C-alpha positions as CSV (number, residue, x, y, z in Angstrom):
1,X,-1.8,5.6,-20.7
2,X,1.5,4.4,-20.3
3,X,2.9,3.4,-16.7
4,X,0.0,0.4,-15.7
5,X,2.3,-2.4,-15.0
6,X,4.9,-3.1,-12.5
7,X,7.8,-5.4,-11.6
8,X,10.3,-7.3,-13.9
9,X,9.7,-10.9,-13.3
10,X,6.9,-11.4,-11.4
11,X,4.6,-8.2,-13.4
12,X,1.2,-7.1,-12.2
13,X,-1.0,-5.5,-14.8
14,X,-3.8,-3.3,-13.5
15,X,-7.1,-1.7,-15.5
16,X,-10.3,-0.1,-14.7
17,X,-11.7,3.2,-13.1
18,X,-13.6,4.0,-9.7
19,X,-16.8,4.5,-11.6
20,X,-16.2,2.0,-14.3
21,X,-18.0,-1.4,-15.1
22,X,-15.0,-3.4,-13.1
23,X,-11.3,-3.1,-12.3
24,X,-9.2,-6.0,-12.8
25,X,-5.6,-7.3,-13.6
26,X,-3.1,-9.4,-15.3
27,X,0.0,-10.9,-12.9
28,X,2.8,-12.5,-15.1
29,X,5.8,-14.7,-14.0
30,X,3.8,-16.5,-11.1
31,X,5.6,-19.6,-10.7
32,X,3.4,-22.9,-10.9
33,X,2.5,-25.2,-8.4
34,X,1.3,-22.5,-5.8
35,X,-1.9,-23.8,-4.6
36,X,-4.1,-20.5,-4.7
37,X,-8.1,-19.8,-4.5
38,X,-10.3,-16.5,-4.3
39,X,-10.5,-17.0,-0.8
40,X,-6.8,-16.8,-0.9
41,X,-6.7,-13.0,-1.8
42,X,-10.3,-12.2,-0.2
43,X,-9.2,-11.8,3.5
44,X,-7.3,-8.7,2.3
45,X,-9.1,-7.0,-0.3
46,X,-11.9,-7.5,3.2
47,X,-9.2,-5.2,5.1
48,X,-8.9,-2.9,2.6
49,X,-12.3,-2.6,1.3
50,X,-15.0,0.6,1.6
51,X,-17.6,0.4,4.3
52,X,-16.1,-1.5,6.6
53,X,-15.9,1.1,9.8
54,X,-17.4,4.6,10.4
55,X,-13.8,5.9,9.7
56,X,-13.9,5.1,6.9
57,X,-16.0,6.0,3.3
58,X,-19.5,4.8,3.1
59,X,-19.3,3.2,-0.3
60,X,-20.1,-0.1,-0.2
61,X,-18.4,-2.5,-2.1
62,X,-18.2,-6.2,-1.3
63,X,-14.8,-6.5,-3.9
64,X,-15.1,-10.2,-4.3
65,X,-12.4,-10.8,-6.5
66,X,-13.0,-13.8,-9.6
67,X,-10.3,-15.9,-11.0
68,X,-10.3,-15.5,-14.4
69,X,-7.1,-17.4,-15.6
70,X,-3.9,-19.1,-14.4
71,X,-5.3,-21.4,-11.9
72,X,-6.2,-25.1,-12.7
73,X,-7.2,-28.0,-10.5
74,X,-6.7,-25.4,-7.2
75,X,-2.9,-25.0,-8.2
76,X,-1.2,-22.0,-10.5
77,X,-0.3,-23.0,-14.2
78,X,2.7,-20.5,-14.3
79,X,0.6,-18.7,-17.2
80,X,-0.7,-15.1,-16.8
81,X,-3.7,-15.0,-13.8
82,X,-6.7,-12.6,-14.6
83,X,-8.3,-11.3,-11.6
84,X,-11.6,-9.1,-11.8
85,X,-13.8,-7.3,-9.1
86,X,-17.0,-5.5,-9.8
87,X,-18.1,-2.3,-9.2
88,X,-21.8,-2.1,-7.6
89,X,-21.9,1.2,-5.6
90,X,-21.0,3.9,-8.0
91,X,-22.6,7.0,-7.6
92,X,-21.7,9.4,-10.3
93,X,-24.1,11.9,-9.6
94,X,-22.3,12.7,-6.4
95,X,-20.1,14.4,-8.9
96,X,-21.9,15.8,-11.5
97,X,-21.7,19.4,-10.2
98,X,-18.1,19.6,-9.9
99,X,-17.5,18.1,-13.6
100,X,-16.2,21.3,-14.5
101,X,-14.5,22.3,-11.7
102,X,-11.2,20.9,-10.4
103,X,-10.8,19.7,-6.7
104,X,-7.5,21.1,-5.1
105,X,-5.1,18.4,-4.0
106,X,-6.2,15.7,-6.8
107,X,-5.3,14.9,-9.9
108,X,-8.2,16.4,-12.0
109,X,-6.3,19.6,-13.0
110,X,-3.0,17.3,-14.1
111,X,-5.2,14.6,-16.2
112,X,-6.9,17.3,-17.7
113,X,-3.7,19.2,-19.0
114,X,-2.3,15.7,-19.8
115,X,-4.9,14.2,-21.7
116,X,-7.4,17.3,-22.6
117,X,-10.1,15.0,-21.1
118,X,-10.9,13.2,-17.8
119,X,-12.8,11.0,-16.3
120,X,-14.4,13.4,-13.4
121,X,-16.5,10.3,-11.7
122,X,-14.7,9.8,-8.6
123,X,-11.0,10.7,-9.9
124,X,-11.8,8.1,-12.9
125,X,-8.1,5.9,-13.6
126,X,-6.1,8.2,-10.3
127,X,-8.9,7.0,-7.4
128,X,-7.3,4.8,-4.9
129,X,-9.9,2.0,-6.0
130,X,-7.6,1.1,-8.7
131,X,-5.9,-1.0,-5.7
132,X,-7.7,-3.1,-4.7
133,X,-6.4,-4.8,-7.4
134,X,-2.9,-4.6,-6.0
135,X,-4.0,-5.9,-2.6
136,X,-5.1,-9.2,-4.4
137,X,-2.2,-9.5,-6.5
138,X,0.0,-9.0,-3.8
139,X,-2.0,-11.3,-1.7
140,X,-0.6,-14.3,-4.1
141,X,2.9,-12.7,-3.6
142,X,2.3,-13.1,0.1
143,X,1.3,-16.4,0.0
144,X,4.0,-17.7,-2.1
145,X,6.8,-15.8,0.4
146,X,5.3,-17.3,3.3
147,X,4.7,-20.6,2.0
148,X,8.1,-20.8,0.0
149,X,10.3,-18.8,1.9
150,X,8.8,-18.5,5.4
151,X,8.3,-14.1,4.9
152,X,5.6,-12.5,6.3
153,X,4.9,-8.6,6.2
154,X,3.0,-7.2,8.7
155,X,1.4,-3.5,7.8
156,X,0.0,-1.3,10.6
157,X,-1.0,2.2,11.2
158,X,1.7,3.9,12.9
159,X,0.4,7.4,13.5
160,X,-2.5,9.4,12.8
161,X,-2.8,13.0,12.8
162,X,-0.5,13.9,16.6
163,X,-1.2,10.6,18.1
164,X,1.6,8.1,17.5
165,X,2.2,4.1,18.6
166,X,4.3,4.0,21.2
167,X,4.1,-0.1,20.9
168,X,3.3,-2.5,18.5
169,X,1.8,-5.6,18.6
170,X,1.5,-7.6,15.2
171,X,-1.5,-9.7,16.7
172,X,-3.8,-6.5,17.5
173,X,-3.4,-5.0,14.3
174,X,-6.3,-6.7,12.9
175,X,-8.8,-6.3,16.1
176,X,-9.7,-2.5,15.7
177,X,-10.9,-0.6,12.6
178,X,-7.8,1.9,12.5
179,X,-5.1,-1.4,11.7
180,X,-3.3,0.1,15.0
181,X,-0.3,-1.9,16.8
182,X,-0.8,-0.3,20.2
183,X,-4.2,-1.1,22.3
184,X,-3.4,2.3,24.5
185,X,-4.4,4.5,21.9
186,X,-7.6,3.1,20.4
187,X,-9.6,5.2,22.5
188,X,-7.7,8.7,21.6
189,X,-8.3,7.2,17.9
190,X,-11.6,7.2,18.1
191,X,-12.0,10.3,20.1
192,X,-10.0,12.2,17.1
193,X,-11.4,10.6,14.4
194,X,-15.1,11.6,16.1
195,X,-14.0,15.3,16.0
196,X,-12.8,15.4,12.7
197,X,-16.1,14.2,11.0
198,X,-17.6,16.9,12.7
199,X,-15.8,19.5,11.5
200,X,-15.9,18.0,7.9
201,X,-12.3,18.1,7.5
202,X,-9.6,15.6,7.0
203,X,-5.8,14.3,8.9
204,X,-3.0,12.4,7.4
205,X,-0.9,9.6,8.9
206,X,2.1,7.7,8.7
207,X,1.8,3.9,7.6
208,X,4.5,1.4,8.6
209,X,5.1,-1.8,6.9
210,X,7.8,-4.7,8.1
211,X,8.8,-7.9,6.2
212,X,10.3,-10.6,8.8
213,X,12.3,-13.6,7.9
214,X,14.0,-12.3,5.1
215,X,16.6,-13.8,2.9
216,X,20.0,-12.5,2.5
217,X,20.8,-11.1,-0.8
218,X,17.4,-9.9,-2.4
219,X,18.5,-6.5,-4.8
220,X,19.9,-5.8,-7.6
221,X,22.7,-2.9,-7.1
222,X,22.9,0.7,-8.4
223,X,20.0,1.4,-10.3
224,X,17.3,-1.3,-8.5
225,X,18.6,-1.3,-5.2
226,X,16.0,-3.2,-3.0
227,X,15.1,0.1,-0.9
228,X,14.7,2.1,-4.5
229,X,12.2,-0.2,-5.5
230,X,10.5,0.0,-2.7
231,X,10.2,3.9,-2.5
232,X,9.3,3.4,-6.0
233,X,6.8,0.7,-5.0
234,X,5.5,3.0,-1.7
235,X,5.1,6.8,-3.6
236,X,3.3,4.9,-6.3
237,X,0.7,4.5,-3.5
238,X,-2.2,7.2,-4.0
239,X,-1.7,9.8,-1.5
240,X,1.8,9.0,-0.5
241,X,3.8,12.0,-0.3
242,X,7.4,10.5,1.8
243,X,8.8,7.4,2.1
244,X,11.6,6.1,5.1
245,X,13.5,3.2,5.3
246,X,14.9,2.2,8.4
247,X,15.3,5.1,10.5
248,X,15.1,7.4,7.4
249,X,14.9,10.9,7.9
250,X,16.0,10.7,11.6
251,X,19.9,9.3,10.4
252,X,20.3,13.5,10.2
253,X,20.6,13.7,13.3
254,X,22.4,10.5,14.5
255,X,26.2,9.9,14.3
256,X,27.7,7.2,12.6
257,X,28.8,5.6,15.4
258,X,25.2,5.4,16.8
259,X,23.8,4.6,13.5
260,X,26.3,2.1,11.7
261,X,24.4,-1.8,12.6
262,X,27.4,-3.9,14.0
263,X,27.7,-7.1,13.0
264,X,28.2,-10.3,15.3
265,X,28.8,-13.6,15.3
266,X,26.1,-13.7,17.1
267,X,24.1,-11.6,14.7
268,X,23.5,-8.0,13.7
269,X,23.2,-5.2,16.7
270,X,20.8,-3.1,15.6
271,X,18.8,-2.3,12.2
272,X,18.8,1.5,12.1
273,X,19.3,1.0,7.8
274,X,15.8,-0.9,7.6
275,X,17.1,-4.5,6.3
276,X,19.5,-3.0,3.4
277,X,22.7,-2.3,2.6
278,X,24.1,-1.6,-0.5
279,X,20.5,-1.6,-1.8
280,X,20.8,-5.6,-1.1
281,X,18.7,-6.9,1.7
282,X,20.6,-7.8,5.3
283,X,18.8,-10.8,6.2
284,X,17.2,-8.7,8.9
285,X,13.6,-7.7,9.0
286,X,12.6,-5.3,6.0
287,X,11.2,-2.1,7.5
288,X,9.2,1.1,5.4
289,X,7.7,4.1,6.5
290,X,5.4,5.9,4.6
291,X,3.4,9.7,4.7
292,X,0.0,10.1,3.8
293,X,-1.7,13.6,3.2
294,X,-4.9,14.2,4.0
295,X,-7.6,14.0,1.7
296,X,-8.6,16.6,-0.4
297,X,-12.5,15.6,-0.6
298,X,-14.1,17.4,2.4
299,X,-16.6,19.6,2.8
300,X,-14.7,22.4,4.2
301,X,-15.3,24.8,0.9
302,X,-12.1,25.8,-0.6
303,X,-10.9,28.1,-3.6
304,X,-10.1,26.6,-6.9
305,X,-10.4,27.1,-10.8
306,X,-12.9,25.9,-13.7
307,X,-12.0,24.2,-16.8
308,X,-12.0,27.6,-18.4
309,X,-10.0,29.2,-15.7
310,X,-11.9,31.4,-13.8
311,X,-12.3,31.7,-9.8
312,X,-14.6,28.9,-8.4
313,X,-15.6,27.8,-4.5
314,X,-15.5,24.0,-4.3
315,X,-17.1,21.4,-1.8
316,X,-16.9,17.8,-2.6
317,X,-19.9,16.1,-1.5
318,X,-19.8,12.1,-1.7
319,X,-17.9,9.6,0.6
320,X,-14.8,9.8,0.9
321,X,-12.3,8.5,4.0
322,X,-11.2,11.3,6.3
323,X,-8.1,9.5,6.9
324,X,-6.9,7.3,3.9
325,X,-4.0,6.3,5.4
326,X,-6.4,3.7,7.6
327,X,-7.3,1.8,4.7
328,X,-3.8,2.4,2.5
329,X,-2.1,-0.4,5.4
330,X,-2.9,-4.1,3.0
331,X,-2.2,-1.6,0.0
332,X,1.5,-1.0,1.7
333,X,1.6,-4.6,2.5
334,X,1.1,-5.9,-0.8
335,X,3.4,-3.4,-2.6
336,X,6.1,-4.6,-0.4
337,X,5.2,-8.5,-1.1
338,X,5.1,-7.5,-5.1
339,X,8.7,-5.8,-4.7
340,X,10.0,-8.7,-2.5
341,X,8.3,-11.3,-4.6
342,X,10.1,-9.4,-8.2
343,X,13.7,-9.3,-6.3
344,X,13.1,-12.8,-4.8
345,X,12.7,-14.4,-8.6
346,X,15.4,-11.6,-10.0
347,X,17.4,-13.4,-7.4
348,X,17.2,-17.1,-7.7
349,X,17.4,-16.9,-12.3
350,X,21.0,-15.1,-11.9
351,X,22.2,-16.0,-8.0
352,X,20.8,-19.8,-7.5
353,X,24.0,-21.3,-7.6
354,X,25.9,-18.5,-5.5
355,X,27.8,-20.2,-2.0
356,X,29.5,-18.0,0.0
357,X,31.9,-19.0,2.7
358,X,30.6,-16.7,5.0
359,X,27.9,-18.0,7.4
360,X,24.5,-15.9,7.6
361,X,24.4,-13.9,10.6
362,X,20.9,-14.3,12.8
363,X,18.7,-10.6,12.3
364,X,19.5,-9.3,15.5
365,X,21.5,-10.3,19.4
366,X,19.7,-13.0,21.0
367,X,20.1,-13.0,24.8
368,X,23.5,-13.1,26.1
């Protein structure tokens, strides 16, 4: 299966199935130096793992990730770093009886037509555990932005189902189970998410993802513009069905005298284009909006076909998150610190040596 690794400098690598002996993966063009530990990337793949809340799927997997290669003496060797994490809570006989059958809104009917075979166990290569992987490699992107370059990216669930942030507060993020900015609407959260697992069925949400202190000048133009690569990065998230930069979709209705982001001396007005222009980053903070569906495992029976094309009824039993887009927030945080980690090293082997008489603007009007 073609299609497993992404980036062009700094490359991740990913293998395994949900129901599979182990998941694991290969990150090339790590520089060395970068002092890096399993306890490193665990805080993360902790945030993003099964189990954790009510919310969210009862498998339990503790996804301690091992350090295979790449690291000596606590620091990176700027050779290829193996990661692996265990599976321990498969349950493939939660899916025995739909073997032959294919769940509506996965990927079961497309594998089989692809391939002629498929691995039936929990979505086999297309389940969403496949990224946990890409939580810890982008775990060692993040810690190399932040520790090189000062970047941080902040993920955060910006609406679920009707109920959207209305603020957003990077230190709450991490004190409530839904990865929500705004305190006010924990309660109507909860209250929603209740319901829904009584009626069996499922709700989609929008995920937002920021990068602050960025540099000026990350992208490559015309083909790997910065925001390309990050819609590219974002849709490749399971689930995903829109991505947004900046304002995205609501430029149709603005005018480009309200959407234009003037530029100061002082620094840049407003950031209505999400921290790019020209597919090259602003220097002001990166922003991504992303669309989740709703999950298509829930026990709300629904029509489908069997592998020899006749009319079945088909209700997923198992566990499975009625919202994914809770736990898809470190996923959209480390596919953002992969594509800004890639651009970042693009970057510095052609541009190093670039000085440009132009001072660098601050990211947005201070106080005047």
């Amino acid at each position: 299966m073609a299609g497993n690794t992404f980036g062009k400098l700094f490359t991740v690598t990913t293998f395994g199935e949900s129901h599979g002996i182990a998941i694991g993966g290969i990150i090339d063009g790590c520089p060395p130096g970068l002092e890096l530990s399993e306890e490193d990337l665990q805080g993360d793949l902790d945030r993003r793992k099964p189990g954790t809340s009510r919310f969210t799927t009862a498998r339990r997997e503790e996804d301690e990730v091992k350090i295979l290669s790449g690291v000596f003496e606590g620091k990176t060797t700027g050779t290829s770093i193996g990661l692996l994490i265990n599976n321990n809570d498969q349950r493939s006989n939660d899916y025995s009886k739909i073997k032959d059958t294919f769940r509506p809104g996965h990927a079961d009917y497309t594998y089989q037509q692809k391939y002629g075979l498929r691995d039936y166990r929990g979505g086999g290569r297309s389940s969403a555990r496949e990224t946990a992987i890409r939580v810890a490699a982008g775990g060692v992107a993040k810690k190399y932005l932040k520790q090189q370059h000062g970047v941080e990216i902040h993920g955060y669930l910006s609406q679920l189902g009707p109920i959207k942030v209305d603020t957003v507060d990077y230190q709450f993020i991490n004190t409530n189970p839904f990865f929500c900015p705004d305190e006010s609407k924990i309660e109507a959260l909860d209250a929603y998410m209740r319901d829904l697992k009584k009626q069996g069925d499922s709700i989609g949400a929008k995920v937002s993802v920021v990068a602050t202190n960025m540099p000026v000048g990350l992208g490559e133009p015309i083909f790997d513009r910065l925001d390309a690569d990050l819609a590219h990065a974002m849709m490749g998230i399971n689930a995903v069905k829109g991505v947004e930069v900046g304002d995205g979709f609501a430029t149709v209705e603005q005018k480009g005298s309200e959407h234009r982001d003037a530029l100061t001396p002082e620094g840049f007005a407003s950031n209505r284009s999400g921290g790019v222009l020209g597919g090259i980053s602003t220097g002001q903070d990166l922003v991504v909006h992303m669309a989740l569906k709703p999950t298509s495992s829930i026990s709300v029976p629904g029509e489908t076909i069997d592998v020899h094309g006749k009319t079945a009824e088909v209700i997923t039993k198992g566990r499975h998150d009625p919202c994914v887009g809770i736990r898809a927030v470190p996923i959209a945080e480390a596919m953002m610190a992969l594509v800004v980690m890639d651009h970042l090293l693009r970057h510095r082997g052609q541009n190093a040596d670039v000085k440009s008489a132009t001072p660098v603007i601050a990211a947005q009007v201070g106080p005047r």
